Tab-separated table of C-alpha atoms and ligand atoms in Angstrom:
chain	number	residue	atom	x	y	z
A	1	UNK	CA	0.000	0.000	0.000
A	2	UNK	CA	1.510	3.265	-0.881
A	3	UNK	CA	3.248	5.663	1.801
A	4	UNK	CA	0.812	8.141	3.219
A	5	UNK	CA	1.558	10.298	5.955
A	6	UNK	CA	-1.241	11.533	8.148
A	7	UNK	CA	-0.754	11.739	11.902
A	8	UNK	CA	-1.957	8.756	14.179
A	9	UNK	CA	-5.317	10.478	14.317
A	10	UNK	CA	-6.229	10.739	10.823
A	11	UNK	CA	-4.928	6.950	10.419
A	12	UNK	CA	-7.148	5.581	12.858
A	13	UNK	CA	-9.914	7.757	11.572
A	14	UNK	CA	-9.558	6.206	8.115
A	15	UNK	CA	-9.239	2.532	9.929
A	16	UNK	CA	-12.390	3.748	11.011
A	17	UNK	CA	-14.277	4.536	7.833
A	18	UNK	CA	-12.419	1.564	6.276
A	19	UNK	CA	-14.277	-0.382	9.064
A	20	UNK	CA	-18.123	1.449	8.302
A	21	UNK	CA	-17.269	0.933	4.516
A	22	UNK	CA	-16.553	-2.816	4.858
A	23	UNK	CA	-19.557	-3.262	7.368
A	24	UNK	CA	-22.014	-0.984	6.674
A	25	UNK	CA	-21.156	0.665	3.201
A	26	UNK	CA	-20.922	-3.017	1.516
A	27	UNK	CA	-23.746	-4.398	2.070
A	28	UNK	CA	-25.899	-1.580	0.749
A	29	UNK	CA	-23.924	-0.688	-2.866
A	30	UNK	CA	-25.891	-3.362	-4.746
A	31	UNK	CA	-29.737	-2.552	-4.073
A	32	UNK	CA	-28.681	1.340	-4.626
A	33	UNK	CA	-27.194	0.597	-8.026
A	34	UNK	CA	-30.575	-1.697	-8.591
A	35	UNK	CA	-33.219	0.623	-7.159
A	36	UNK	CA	-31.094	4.184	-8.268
A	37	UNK	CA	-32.432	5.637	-5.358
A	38	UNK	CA	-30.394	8.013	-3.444
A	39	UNK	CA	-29.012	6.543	-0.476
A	40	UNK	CA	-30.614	8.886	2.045
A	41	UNK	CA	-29.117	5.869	5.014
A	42	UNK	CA	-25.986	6.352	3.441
A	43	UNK	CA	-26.061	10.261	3.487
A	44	UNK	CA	-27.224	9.524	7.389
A	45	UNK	CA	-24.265	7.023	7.940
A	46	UNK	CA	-21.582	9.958	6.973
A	47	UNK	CA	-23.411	12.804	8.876
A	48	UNK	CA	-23.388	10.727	12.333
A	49	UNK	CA	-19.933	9.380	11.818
A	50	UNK	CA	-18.622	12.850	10.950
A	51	UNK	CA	-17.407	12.282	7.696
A	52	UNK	CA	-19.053	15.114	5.940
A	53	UNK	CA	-17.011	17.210	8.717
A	54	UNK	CA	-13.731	16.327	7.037
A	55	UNK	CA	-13.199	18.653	4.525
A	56	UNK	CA	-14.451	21.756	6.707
A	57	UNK	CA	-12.276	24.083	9.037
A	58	UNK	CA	-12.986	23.408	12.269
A	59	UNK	CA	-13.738	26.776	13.294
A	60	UNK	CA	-16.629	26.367	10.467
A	61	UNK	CA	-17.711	23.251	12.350
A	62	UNK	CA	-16.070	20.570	10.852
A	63	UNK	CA	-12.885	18.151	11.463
A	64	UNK	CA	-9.956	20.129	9.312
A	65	UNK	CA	-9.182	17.097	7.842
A	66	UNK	CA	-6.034	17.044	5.358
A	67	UNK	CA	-6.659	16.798	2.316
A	68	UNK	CA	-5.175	13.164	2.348
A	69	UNK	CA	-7.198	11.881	4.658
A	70	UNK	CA	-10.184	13.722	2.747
A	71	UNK	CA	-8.846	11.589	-0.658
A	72	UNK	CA	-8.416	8.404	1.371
A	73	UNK	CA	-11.735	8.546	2.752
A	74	UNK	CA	-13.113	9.104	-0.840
A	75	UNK	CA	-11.391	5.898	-1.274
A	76	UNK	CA	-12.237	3.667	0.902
A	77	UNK	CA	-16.287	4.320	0.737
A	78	UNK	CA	-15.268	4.010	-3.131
A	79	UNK	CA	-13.771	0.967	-3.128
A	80	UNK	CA	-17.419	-0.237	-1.685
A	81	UNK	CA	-19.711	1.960	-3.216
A	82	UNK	CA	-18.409	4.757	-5.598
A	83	UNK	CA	-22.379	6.261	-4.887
A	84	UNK	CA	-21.436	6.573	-1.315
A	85	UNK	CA	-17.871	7.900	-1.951
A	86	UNK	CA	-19.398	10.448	-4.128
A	87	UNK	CA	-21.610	11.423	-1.239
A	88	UNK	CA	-18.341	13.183	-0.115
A	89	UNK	CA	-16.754	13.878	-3.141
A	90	UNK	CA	-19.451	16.537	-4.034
A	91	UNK	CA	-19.977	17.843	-1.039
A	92	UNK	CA	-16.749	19.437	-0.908
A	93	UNK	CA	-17.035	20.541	-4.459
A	94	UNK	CA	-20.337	21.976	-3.897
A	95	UNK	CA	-18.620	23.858	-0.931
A	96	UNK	CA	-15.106	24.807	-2.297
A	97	UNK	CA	-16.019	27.913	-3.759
A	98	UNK	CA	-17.219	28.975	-0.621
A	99	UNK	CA	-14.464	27.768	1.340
A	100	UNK	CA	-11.809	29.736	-1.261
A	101	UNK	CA	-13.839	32.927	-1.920
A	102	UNK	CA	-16.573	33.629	0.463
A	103	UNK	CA	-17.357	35.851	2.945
A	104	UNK	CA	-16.891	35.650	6.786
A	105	UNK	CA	-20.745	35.886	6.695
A	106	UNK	CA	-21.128	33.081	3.819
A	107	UNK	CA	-19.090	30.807	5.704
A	108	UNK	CA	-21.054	31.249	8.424
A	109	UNK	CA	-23.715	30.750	7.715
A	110	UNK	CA	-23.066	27.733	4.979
A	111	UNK	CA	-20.350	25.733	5.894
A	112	UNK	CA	-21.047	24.507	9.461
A	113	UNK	CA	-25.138	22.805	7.854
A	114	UNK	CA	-22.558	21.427	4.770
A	115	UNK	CA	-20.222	19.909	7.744
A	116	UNK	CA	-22.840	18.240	9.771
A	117	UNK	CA	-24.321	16.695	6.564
A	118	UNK	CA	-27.379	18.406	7.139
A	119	UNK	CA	-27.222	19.964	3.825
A	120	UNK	CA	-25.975	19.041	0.242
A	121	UNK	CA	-23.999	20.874	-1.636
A	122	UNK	CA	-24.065	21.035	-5.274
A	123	UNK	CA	-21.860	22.638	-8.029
A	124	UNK	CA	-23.730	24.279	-10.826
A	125	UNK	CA	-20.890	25.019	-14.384
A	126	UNK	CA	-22.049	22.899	-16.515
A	127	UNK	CA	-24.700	23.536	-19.560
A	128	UNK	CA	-26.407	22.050	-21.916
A	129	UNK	CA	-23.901	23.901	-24.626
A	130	UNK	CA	-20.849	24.367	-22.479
A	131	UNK	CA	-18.995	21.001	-20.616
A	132	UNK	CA	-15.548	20.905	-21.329
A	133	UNK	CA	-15.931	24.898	-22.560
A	134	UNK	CA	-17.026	25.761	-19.613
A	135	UNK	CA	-16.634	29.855	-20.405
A	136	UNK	CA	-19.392	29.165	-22.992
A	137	UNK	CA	-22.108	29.014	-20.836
A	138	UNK	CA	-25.147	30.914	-21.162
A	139	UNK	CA	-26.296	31.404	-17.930
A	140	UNK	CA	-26.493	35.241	-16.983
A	141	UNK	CA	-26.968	37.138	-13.574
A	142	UNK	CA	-28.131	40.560	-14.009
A	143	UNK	CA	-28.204	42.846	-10.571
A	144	UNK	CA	-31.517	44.790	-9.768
A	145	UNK	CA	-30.940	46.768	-6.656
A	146	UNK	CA	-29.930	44.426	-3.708
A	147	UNK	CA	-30.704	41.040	-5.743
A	148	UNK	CA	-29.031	38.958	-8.979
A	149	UNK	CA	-31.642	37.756	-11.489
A	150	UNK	CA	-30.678	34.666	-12.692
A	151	UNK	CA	-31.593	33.394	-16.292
A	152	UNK	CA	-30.489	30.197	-17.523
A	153	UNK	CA	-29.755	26.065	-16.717
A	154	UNK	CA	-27.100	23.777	-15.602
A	155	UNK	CA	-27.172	20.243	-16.893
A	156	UNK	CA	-25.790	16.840	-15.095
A	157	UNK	CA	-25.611	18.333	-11.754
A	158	UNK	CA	-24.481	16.079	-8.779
A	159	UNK	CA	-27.119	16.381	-6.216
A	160	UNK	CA	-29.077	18.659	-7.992
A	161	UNK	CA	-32.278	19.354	-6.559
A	162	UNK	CA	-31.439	17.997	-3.289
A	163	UNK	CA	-28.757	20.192	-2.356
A	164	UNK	CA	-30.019	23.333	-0.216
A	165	UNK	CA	-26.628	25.113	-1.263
A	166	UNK	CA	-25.657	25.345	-4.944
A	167	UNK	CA	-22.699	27.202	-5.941
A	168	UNK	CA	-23.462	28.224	-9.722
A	169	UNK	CA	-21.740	30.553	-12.364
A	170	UNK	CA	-22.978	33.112	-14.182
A	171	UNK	CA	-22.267	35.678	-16.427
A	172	UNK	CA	-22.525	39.036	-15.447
A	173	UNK	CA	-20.722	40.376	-18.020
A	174	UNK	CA	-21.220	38.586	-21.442
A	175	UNK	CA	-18.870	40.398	-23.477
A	176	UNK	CA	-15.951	40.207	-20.552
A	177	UNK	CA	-14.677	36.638	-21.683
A	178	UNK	CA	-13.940	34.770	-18.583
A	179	UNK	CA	-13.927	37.911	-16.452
A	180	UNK	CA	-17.602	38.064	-16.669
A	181	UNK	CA	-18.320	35.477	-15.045
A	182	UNK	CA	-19.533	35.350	-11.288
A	183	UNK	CA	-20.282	32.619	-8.488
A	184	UNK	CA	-23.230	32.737	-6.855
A	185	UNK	CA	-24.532	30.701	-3.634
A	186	UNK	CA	-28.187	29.897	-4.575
A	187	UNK	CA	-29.994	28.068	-2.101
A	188	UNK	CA	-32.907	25.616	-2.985
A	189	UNK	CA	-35.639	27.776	-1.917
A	190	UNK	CA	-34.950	30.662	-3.466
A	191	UNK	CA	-37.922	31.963	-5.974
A	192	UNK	CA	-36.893	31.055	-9.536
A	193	UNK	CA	-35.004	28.451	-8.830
A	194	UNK	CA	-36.568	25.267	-10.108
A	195	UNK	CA	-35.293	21.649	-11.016
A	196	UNK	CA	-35.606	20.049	-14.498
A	197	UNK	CA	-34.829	16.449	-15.947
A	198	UNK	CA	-33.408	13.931	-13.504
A	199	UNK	CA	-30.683	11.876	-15.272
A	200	UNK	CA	-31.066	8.098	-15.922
A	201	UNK	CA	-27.484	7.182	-16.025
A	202	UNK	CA	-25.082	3.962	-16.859
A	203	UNK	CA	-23.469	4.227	-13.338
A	204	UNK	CA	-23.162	5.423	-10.086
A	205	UNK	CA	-27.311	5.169	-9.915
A	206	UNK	CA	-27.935	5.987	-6.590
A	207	UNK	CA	-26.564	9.608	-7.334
A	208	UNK	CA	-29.262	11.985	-8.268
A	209	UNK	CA	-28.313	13.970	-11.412
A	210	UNK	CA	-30.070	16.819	-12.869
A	211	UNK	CA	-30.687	19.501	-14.432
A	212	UNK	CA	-30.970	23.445	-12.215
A	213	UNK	CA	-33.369	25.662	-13.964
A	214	UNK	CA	-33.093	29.674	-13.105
A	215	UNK	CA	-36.320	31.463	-14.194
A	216	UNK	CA	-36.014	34.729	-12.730
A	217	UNK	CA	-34.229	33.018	-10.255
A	218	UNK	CA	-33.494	35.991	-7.500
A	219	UNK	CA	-30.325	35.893	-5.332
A	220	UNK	CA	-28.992	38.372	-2.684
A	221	UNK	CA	-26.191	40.436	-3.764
A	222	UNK	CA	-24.712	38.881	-0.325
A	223	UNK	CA	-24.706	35.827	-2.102
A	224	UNK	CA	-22.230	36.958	-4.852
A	225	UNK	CA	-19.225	34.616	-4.305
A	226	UNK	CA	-15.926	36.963	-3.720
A	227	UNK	CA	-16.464	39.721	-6.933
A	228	UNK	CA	-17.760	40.166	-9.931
A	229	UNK	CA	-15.762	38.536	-12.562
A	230	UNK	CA	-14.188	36.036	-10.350
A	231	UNK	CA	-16.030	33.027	-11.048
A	232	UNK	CA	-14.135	31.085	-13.710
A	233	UNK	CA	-11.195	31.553	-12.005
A	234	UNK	CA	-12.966	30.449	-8.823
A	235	UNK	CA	-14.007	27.058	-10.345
A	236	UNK	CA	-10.824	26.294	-11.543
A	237	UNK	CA	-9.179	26.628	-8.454
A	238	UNK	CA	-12.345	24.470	-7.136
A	239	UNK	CA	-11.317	21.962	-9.846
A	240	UNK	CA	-7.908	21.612	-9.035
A	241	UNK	CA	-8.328	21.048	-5.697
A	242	UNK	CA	-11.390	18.251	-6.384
A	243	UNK	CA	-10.755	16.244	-8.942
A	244	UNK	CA	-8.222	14.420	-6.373
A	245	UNK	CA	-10.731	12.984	-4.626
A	246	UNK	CA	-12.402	11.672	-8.187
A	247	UNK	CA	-8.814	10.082	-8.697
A	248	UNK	CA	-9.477	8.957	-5.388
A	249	UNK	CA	-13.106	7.205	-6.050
A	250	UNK	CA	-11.532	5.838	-9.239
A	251	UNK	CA	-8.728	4.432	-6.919
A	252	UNK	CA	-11.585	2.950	-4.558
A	253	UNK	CA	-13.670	1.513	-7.194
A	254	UNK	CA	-10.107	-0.533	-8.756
A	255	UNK	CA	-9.148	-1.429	-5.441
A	256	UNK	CA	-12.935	-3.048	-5.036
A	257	UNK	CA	-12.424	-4.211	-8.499
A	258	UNK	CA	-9.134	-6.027	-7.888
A	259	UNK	CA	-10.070	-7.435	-4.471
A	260	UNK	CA	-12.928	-9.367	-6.340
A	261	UNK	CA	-10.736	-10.501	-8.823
A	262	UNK	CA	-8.162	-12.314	-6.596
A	263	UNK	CA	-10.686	-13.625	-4.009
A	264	UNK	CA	-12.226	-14.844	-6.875
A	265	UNK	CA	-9.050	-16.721	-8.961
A	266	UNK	CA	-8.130	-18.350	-5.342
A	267	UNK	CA	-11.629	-20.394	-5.545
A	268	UNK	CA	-12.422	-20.618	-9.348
A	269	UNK	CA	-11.494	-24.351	-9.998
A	270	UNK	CA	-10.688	-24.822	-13.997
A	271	UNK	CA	-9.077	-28.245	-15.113
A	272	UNK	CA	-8.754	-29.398	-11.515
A	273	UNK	CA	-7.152	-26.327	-9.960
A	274	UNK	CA	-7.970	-22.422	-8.869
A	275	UNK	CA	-7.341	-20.276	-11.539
A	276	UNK	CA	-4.682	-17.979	-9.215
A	277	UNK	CA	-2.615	-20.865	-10.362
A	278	UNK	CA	-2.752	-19.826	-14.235
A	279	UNK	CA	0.544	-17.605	-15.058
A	280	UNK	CA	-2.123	-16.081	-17.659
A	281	UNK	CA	-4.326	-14.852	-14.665
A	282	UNK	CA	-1.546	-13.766	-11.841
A	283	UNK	CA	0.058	-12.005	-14.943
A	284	UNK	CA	-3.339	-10.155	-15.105
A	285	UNK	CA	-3.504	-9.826	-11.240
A	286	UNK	CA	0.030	-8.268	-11.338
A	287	UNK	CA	-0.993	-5.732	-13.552
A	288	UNK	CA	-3.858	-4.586	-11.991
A	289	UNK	CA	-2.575	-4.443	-8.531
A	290	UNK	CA	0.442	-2.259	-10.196
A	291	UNK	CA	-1.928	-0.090	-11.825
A	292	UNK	CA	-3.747	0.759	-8.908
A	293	UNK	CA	-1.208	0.865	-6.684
A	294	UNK	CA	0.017	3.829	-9.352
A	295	UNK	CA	-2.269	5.678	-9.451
A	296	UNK	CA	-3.146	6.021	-5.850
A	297	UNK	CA	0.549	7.586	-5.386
A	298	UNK	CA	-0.490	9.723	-7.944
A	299	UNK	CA	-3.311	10.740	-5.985
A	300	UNK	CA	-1.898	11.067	-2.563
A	301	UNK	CA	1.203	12.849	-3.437
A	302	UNK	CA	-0.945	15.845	-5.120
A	303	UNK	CA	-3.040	15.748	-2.077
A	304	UNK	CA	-0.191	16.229	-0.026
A	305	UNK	CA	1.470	19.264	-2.409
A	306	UNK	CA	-2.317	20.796	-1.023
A	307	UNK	CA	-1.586	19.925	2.129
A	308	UNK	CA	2.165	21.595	2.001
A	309	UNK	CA	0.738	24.476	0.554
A	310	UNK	CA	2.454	24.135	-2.548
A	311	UNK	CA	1.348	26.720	-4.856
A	312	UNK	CA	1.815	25.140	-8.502
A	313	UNK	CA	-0.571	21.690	-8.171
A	314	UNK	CA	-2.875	22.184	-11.380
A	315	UNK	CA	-0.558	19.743	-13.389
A	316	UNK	CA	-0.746	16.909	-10.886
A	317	UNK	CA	-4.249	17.125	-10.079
A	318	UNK	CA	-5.299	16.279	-13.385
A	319	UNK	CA	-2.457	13.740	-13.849
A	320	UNK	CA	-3.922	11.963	-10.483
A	321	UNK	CA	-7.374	11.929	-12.043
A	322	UNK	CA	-6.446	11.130	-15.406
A	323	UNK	CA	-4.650	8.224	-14.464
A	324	UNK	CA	-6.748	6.831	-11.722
A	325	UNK	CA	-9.812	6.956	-13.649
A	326	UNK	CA	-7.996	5.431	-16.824
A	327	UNK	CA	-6.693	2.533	-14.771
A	328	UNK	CA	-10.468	2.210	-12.596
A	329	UNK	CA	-11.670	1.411	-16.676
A	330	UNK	CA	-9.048	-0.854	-17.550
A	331	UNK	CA	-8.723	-2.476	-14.047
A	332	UNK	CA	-12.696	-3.184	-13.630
A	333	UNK	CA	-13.069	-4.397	-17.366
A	334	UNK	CA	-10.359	-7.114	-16.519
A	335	UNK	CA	-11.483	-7.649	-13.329
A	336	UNK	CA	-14.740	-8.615	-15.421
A	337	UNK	CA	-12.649	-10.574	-17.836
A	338	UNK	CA	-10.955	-13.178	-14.618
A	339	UNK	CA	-14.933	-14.039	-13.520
A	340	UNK	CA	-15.321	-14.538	-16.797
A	341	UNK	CA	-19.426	-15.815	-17.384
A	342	UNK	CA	-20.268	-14.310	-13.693
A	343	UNK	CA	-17.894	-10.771	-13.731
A	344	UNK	CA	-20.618	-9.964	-16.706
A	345	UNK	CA	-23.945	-10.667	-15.094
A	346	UNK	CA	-24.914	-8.754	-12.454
A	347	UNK	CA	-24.837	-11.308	-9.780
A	348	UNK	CA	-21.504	-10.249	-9.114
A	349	UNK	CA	-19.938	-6.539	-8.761
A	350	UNK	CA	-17.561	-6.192	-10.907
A	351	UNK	CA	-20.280	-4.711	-13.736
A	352	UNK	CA	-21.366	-2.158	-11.428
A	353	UNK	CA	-17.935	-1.328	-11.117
A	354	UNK	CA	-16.952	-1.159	-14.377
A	355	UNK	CA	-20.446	1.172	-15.198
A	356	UNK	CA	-19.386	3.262	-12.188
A	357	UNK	CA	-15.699	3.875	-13.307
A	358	UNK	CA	-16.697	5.174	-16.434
A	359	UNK	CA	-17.808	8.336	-15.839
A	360	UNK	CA	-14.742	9.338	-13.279
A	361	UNK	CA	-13.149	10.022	-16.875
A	362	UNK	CA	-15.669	12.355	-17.430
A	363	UNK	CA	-16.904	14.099	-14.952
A	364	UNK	CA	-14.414	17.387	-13.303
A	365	UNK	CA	-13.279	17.611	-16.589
A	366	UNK	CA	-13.039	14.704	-19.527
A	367	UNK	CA	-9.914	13.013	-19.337
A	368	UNK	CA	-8.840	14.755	-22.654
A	369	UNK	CA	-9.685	18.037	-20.524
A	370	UNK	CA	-6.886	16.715	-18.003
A	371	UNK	CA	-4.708	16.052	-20.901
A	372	UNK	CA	-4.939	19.293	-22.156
A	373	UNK	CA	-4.284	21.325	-18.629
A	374	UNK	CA	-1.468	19.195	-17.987
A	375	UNK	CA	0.272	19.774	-21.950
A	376	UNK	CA	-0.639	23.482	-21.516
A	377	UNK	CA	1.349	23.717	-17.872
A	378	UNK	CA	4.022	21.233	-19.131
A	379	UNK	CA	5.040	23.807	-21.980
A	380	UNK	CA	4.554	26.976	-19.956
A	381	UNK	CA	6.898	25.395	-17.690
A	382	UNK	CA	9.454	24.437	-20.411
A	383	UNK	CA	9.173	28.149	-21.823
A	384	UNK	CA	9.602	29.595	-18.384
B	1	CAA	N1	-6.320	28.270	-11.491
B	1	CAA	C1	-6.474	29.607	-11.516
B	1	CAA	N2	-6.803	30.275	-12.642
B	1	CAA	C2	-6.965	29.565	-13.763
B	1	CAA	C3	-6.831	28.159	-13.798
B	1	CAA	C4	-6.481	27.510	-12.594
B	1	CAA	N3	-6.320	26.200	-12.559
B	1	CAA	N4	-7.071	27.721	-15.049
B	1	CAA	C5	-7.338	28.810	-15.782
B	1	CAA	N5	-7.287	29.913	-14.992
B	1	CAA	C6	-7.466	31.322	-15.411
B	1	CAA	C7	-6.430	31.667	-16.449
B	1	CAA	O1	-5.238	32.095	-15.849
B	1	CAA	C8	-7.111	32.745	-17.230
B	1	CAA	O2	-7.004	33.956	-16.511
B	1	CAA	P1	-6.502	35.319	-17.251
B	1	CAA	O3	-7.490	35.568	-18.351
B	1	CAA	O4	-6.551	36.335	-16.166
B	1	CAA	O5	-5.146	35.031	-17.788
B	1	CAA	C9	-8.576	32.349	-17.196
B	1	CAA	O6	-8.728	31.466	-16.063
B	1	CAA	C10	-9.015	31.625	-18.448
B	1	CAA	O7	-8.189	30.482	-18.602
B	1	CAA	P2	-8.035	29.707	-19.969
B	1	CAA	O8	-7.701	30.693	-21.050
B	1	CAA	O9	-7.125	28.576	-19.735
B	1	CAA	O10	-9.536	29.223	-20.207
B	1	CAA	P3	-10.141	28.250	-21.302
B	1	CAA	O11	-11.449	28.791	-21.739
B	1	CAA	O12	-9.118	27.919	-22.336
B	1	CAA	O13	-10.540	26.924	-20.435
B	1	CAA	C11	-10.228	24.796	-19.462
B	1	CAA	C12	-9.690	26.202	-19.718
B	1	CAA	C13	-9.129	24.162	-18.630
B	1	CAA	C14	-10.454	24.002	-20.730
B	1	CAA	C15	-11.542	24.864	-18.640
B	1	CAA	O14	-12.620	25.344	-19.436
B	1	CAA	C16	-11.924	23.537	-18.024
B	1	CAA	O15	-11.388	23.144	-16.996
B	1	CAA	N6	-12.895	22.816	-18.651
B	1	CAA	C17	-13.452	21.630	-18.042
B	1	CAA	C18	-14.593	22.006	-17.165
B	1	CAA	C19	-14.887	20.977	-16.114
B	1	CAA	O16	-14.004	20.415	-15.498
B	1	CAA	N7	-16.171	20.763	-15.899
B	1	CAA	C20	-16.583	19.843	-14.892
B	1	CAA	C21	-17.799	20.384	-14.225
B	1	CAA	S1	-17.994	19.873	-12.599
B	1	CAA	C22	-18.609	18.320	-12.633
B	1	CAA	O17	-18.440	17.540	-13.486
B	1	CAA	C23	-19.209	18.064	-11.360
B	1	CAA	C24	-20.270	17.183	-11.035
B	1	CAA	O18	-21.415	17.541	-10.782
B	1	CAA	C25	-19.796	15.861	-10.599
């Protein structure tokens, strides 16, 4: 398992989780990818056990995790349910615009409902016209004395419609290029705001996707996230500092993947012995495990360049979640390939895993997204 260095707390906080995810998480990820309903026990199980705190300041009312201990829980609730791991995933993406640019008073009054788990969080960029362009979107915020009017939609949102506190970008100045757009904290409640199509998706079912709708939609100028014109720059810095923990939940879902896969080989009897004897299948095995084990350094050491404070992080943030999500793909579709007959029918998990890895190389950013940050920052640097 790869080096990680948290304090003796944080590691017997993860044991912890590790523990829940084995004994409580488990049992639960099948019926939620059958049913694709969202796992309100599961969104329960991380409020009471504090593990929606993590990624809040405890002076904001939560535990002040690091951010490798944040990743590692991503992981391990991954590795038994990538629904449940997402549960965490998105509620500090939903938040992290808050947590980077708002207000005393924003914080305040957001973050410490986010912590407890009493509240979702959701993260409204994407459009209908504008994914990987994200400065395309359409969305605009117009100010009318001491409100925003909203006018616009945001398509495939994590936990849209049942987050209370949606962080979503705007345009307040259309002909400003990036600089016009804003971030906006618009709660569930507020008048306008209204929720569209939920998604029927390939994978991680239990998480409700959909689509925000802003008809007039009013918002307090309070709720303007840091100034106008800071929001694109706002979600990128959101970006980089999230799509670790989707390398993570890519990590988590291999691991699962993997774990399958050998218990499996070990009591698969083929012409009179276990599989796990084939050099054909350990070769597999080795590969996997070697893959996984990869990527997760990839993960943890750009969570710990956060944790340093390291300022230049962009690069190895998507690296982390290009990798880890390219390897969850390849990793689950062999896994699959070792049960042979039973890793495709969904009597086993590995098909839920491989339906569930697939979209951590979309989502935060397509993988050729990641490709693209890390070519642009890999020349800049070679110009320098
Ligand atoms: N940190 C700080 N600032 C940054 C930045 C970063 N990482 N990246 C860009 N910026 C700044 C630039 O410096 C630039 O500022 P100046 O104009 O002052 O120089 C400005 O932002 C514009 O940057 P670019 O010219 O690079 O912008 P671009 O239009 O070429 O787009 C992009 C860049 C990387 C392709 C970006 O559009 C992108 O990341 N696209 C993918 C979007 C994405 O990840 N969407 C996922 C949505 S969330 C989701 O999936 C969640 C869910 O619900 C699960």
């Amino acid at each position: 398992m790869a080096v990680s260095h948290l304090s003796p707390e944080e590691e017997e906080l993860i044991a912890a989780i590790r523990e829940i995810a084995t004994e409580r998480v488990a049992p639960r990820a099948a019926e939620i990818d059958r049913t694709g309903e969202f796992p309100w026990d599961m969104k329960e199980l991380l409020a009471q056990q504090d593990i929606y705190a993590m990624p809040f300041p405890v002076e904001y009312g939560g535990l002040g995790s690091t951010k490798l201990a944040v990743v590692r829980a991503i992981e391990e609730l991954s590795r038994c349910c990538a629904t449940t791991g997402l549960l965490l995933a998105v509620q500090q993406l939903g938040a992290m615009p808050i947590l980077l640019a708002g207000s005393e008073e924003q914080k305040r009054k957001y973050l410490p409902p986010l912590a407890r788990g009493e509240w979702l969080a959701a993260f409204g960029l994407t459009e209908a016209g504008s994914g990987s362009d994200a400065a395309a979107m359409r969305t605009v915020a117009v100010r009318k004395g001491d409100r925003y009017i909203l006018n616009g939609s945001k398509r495939f949102i994590t936990n849209g419609g049942l987050a209370q506190v949606n962080t979503v970008f705007a345009l307040t100045d259309p002909r400003a290029g990036t600089h016009g757009i804003s971030a906006f904290i618009v709660e569930r409640d507020f008048p306008g705001f209204a929720v569209g199509r939920i998604e029927d998706k390939m994978g991680i079912k239990g998480s409700q996707t959909a689509e925000l709708i802003f008809n007039d939609c009013e918002v307090p100028v309070e709720n303007l996230i840091g100034r106008e014109g800071d929001g694109f720059r706002i979600a990128m810095r959101t970006l980089d500092r999230t799509r670790p923990g989707i390398g993570a939940q890519a990590v988590g879902i291999a691991q699962g993947a993997l774990d399958l896969a050998v218990s499996y080989s070990k009591q698969r009897v083929q012409f009179g012995r276990p599989i796990a004897e084939n050099q054909g299948i350990q070769f597999m095995l080795a590969d996997m495990a070697t893959k996984v084990e990869a990527a997760r350094l990839l993960v943890y050491n750009v969570a710990e360049m956060i944790d340093r404070g390291e300022e230049r992080f962009t690069m190895y943030s998507s690296m982390a979640k290009m990798f880890a999500s390219d390897i969850a793909m390849q990793v689950t579709s062999d896994a699959i390939q070792i049960l042979g007959g039973y890793g495709y029918m969904k009597e086993y998990p590995a098909e839920r895993m491989l339906r569930d890895a697939k979209i951590t190389q979309i989502y935060e950013g397509t993988n050729q997204i990641q490709r693209l940050v890390i070519a642009r920052e890999l020349l800049a640097r070679a110009s320098a």
